[in-house]
PDB file of C-alpha atoms in Angstrom:
ATOM      1  CA  MET A   1     -13.980   8.201   2.579  1.00 53.00           C
ATOM      2  CA  ASN A   2     -17.227   9.184   1.331  1.00 59.00           C
ATOM      3  CA  GLN A   3     -17.198  11.060  -2.285  1.00 62.00           C
ATOM      4  CA  SER A   4     -17.191  13.809  -1.588  1.00 60.00           C
ATOM      5  CA  SER A   5     -13.666  13.827   0.287  1.00 63.00           C
ATOM      6  CA  ARG A   6     -12.135  11.668  -2.540  1.00 65.00           C
ATOM      7  CA  ASN A   7     -12.996  14.618  -5.048  1.00 66.00           C
ATOM      8  CA  PHE A   8     -11.950  16.896  -2.944  1.00 68.00           C
ATOM      9  CA  PHE A   9      -8.388  14.915  -2.923  1.00 68.00           C
ATOM     10  CA  ARG A  10      -7.931  14.083  -6.307  1.00 62.00           C
ATOM     11  CA  LEU A  11      -8.842  17.731  -7.791  1.00 61.00           C
ATOM     12  CA  ILE A  12      -7.320  20.238  -4.299  1.00 64.00           C
ATOM     13  CA  ILE A  13      -4.910  18.346  -2.755  1.00 60.00           C
ATOM     14  CA  ASN A  14      -3.586  16.942  -6.336  1.00 56.00           C
ATOM     15  CA  GLN A  15      -4.663  20.602  -7.832  1.00 55.00           C
ATOM     16  CA  ASN A  16      -2.120  21.834  -5.632  1.00 51.00           C
ATOM     17  CA  ASP A  17       0.779  19.935  -6.104  1.00 48.00           C
ATOM     18  CA  LEU A  18       0.696  19.371 -10.019  1.00 46.00           C
ATOM     19  CA  VAL A  19      -0.613  15.558 -10.231  1.00 46.00           C
ATOM     20  CA  PHE A  20      -2.257  14.600 -13.084  1.00 53.00           C
ATOM     21  CA  GLU A  21      -6.159  14.937 -13.928  1.00 66.00           C
ATOM     22  CA  LYS A  22      -7.849  11.597 -13.904  1.00 75.00           C
ATOM     23  CA  ARG A  23     -10.592  14.104 -16.297  1.00 81.00           C
ATOM     24  CA  ARG A  24      -8.334  14.607 -19.039  1.00 85.00           C
ATOM     25  CA  ALA A  25      -7.413  10.897 -19.486  1.00 87.00           C
ATOM     26  CA  HIS A  26     -11.095  10.170 -19.368  1.00 89.00           C
ATOM     27  CA  LEU A  27     -11.309  12.888 -21.976  1.00 91.00           C
ATOM     28  CA  ALA A  28      -9.356  12.376 -23.396  1.00 93.00           C
ATOM     29  CA  SER A  29     -10.006   8.423 -24.138  1.00 95.00           C
ATOM     30  CA  LEU A  30     -13.560   9.070 -25.241  1.00 94.00           C
ATOM     31  CA  VAL A  31     -12.285  11.522 -27.493  1.00 95.00           C
ATOM     32  CA  VAL A  32     -10.207   8.570 -29.212  1.00 96.00           C
ATOM     33  CA  THR A  33     -13.461   6.230 -28.899  1.00 96.00           C
ATOM     34  CA  GLY A  34     -15.308   8.929 -30.902  1.00 95.00           C
ATOM     35  CA  GLN A  35     -18.179   9.144 -27.885  1.00 96.00           C
ATOM     36  CA  MET A  36     -17.229  12.748 -27.986  1.00 94.00           C
ATOM     37  CA  GLN A  37     -15.644  16.003 -30.187  1.00 95.00           C
ATOM     38  CA  ARG A  38     -12.298  16.887 -28.747  1.00 95.00           C
ATOM     39  CA  GLU A  39     -14.148  20.729 -28.609  1.00 96.00           C
ATOM     40  CA  GLU A  40     -15.850  19.017 -26.562  1.00 95.00           C
ATOM     41  CA  ALA A  41     -13.966  17.108 -24.050  1.00 92.00           C
ATOM     42  CA  LEU A  42     -11.321  21.913 -24.058  1.00 92.00           C
ATOM     43  CA  HIS A  43     -15.306  23.285 -22.623  1.00 92.00           C
ATOM     44  CA  GLU A  44     -14.920  19.958 -20.565  1.00 88.00           C
ATOM     45  CA  LEU A  45     -11.828  21.068 -19.399  1.00 84.00           C
ATOM     46  CA  SER A  46     -11.422  24.818 -18.883  1.00 84.00           C
ATOM     47  CA  LYS A  47     -14.876  24.503 -16.246  1.00 82.00           C
ATOM     48  CA  ASN A  48     -13.799  24.406 -13.055  1.00 74.00           C
ATOM     49  CA  PRO A  49     -14.944  20.919 -11.418  1.00 71.00           C
ATOM     50  CA  TYR A  50     -16.070  22.640  -8.226  1.00 72.00           C
ATOM     51  CA  SER A  51     -18.003  24.325  -6.602  1.00 76.00           C
ATOM     52  CA  LYS A  52     -16.915  26.887  -4.516  1.00 81.00           C
ATOM     53  CA  GLN A  53     -19.655  26.588  -2.358  1.00 86.00           C
ATOM     54  CA  ASP A  54     -18.263  22.521  -1.778  1.00 79.00           C
ATOM     55  CA  LEU A  55     -14.971  23.659  -1.891  1.00 80.00           C
ATOM     56  CA  LEU A  56     -15.870  25.932   1.025  1.00 85.00           C
ATOM     57  CA  GLU A  57     -18.033  22.894   2.873  1.00 86.00           C
ATOM     58  CA  ASP A  58     -15.219  19.894   1.856  1.00 83.00           C
ATOM     59  CA  SER A  59     -12.945  22.587   3.395  1.00 86.00           C
ATOM     60  CA  VAL A  60     -14.566  22.668   5.868  1.00 90.00           C
ATOM     61  CA  TYR A  61     -14.878  19.086   6.846  1.00 87.00           C
ATOM     62  CA  VAL A  62     -10.814  17.871   5.878  1.00 87.00           C
ATOM     63  CA  ALA A  63      -9.962  20.527   8.050  1.00 91.00           C
ATOM     64  CA  LYS A  64     -12.863  18.823  11.175  1.00 93.00           C
ATOM     65  CA  LYS A  65     -11.434  15.547  10.314  1.00 90.00           C
ATOM     66  CA  LEU A  66      -7.875  16.730  10.762  1.00 91.00           C
ATOM     67  CA  GLY A  67      -8.813  18.426  13.828  1.00 95.00           C
ATOM     68  CA  ILE A  68      -7.007  21.516  11.761  1.00 95.00           C
ATOM     69  CA  THR A  69      -9.069  25.249  11.889  1.00 96.00           C
ATOM     70  CA  MET A  70     -10.017  26.711   8.536  1.00 94.00           C
ATOM     71  CA  GLU A  71      -6.513  29.243   8.582  1.00 95.00           C
ATOM     72  CA  GLU A  72      -4.510  26.571  10.056  1.00 96.00           C
ATOM     73  CA  PHE A  73      -5.840  24.053   7.380  1.00 92.00           C
ATOM     74  CA  ASP A  74      -5.558  27.068   4.665  1.00 90.00           C
ATOM     75  CA  HIS A  75      -1.628  27.929   5.580  1.00 93.00           C
ATOM     76  CA  TYR A  76      -1.407  23.685   5.278  1.00 89.00           C
ATOM     77  CA  MET A  77      -2.560  23.988   1.614  1.00 85.00           C
ATOM     78  CA  ASN A  78      -0.504  27.500   0.556  1.00 86.00           C
ATOM     79  CA  ILE A  79       3.520  25.949   1.857  1.00 87.00           C
ATOM     80  CA  PRO A  80       5.249  24.852  -0.982  1.00 85.00           C
ATOM     81  CA  PRO A  81       5.185  21.395  -1.793  1.00 79.00           C
ATOM     82  CA  THR A  82       8.264  19.001  -0.429  1.00 83.00           C
ATOM     83  CA  THR A  83       9.854  16.370  -1.351  1.00 83.00           C
ATOM     84  CA  GLU A  84      12.200  13.341  -0.224  1.00 80.00           C
ATOM     85  CA  LYS A  85      15.451  15.439  -0.463  1.00 82.00           C
ATOM     86  CA  ASP A  86      14.714  18.175   1.602  1.00 86.00           C
ATOM     87  CA  PHE A  87      14.816  16.095   4.626  1.00 86.00           C
ATOM     88  CA  GLN A  88      18.214  14.175   5.190  1.00 86.00           C
ATOM     89  CA  ASN A  89      17.463  10.470   4.648  1.00 83.00           C
ATOM     90  CA  ASN A  90      20.341   7.756   3.072  1.00 87.00           C
ATOM     91  CA  SER A  91      20.001   8.286  -1.199  1.00 85.00           C
ATOM     92  CA  PHE A  92      23.680   8.978  -1.218  1.00 86.00           C
ATOM     93  CA  LEU A  93      24.942   5.448   0.137  1.00 89.00           C
ATOM     94  CA  PHE A  94      21.849   4.098  -2.101  1.00 89.00           C
ATOM     95  CA  ASN A  95      22.631   5.358  -5.510  1.00 89.00           C
ATOM     96  CA  LEU A  96      27.075   4.850  -4.273  1.00 92.00           C
ATOM     97  CA  ILE A  97      25.711   1.499  -3.873  1.00 93.00           C
ATOM     98  CA  LYS A  98      23.703   1.034  -6.364  1.00 92.00           C
ATOM     99  CA  LYS A  99      26.702   2.766  -8.924  1.00 93.00           C
ATOM    100  CA  LEU A 100      28.931  -0.147  -7.055  1.00 91.00           C
ATOM    101  CA  ARG A 101      26.676  -2.735  -8.111  1.00 92.00           C
ATOM    102  CA  GLU A 102      26.522  -1.437 -11.655  1.00 92.00           C
ATOM    103  CA  LYS A 103      30.341  -1.831 -12.230  1.00 90.00           C
ATOM    104  CA  ILE A 104      30.419  -4.887 -10.777  1.00 89.00           C
ATOM    105  CA  SER A 105      28.358  -6.834 -12.881  1.00 78.00           C
TER     106      SER A 105
END
């Protein structure tokens, strides 16, 4: 996976899933160590780290690698995220066993 693909996944897919953004932690450490002023870091966070042209190019690249059209790619990127709770699983059984083990211990 090249740097462009890593940036794409970190910025776009994680952003859509509301996952922790690494820039915030990095900039916070720069502020704490005195390498950057807080105002500079806030300004940097307010900027979009990805140009629209780069986003389009990387979206086309990823769609091509996945073997799907851009329409399908856009559809997948815009559907709401799912969790394991949305699918049939054995979580009830695992929680029951966990409670039983806690009572026995």
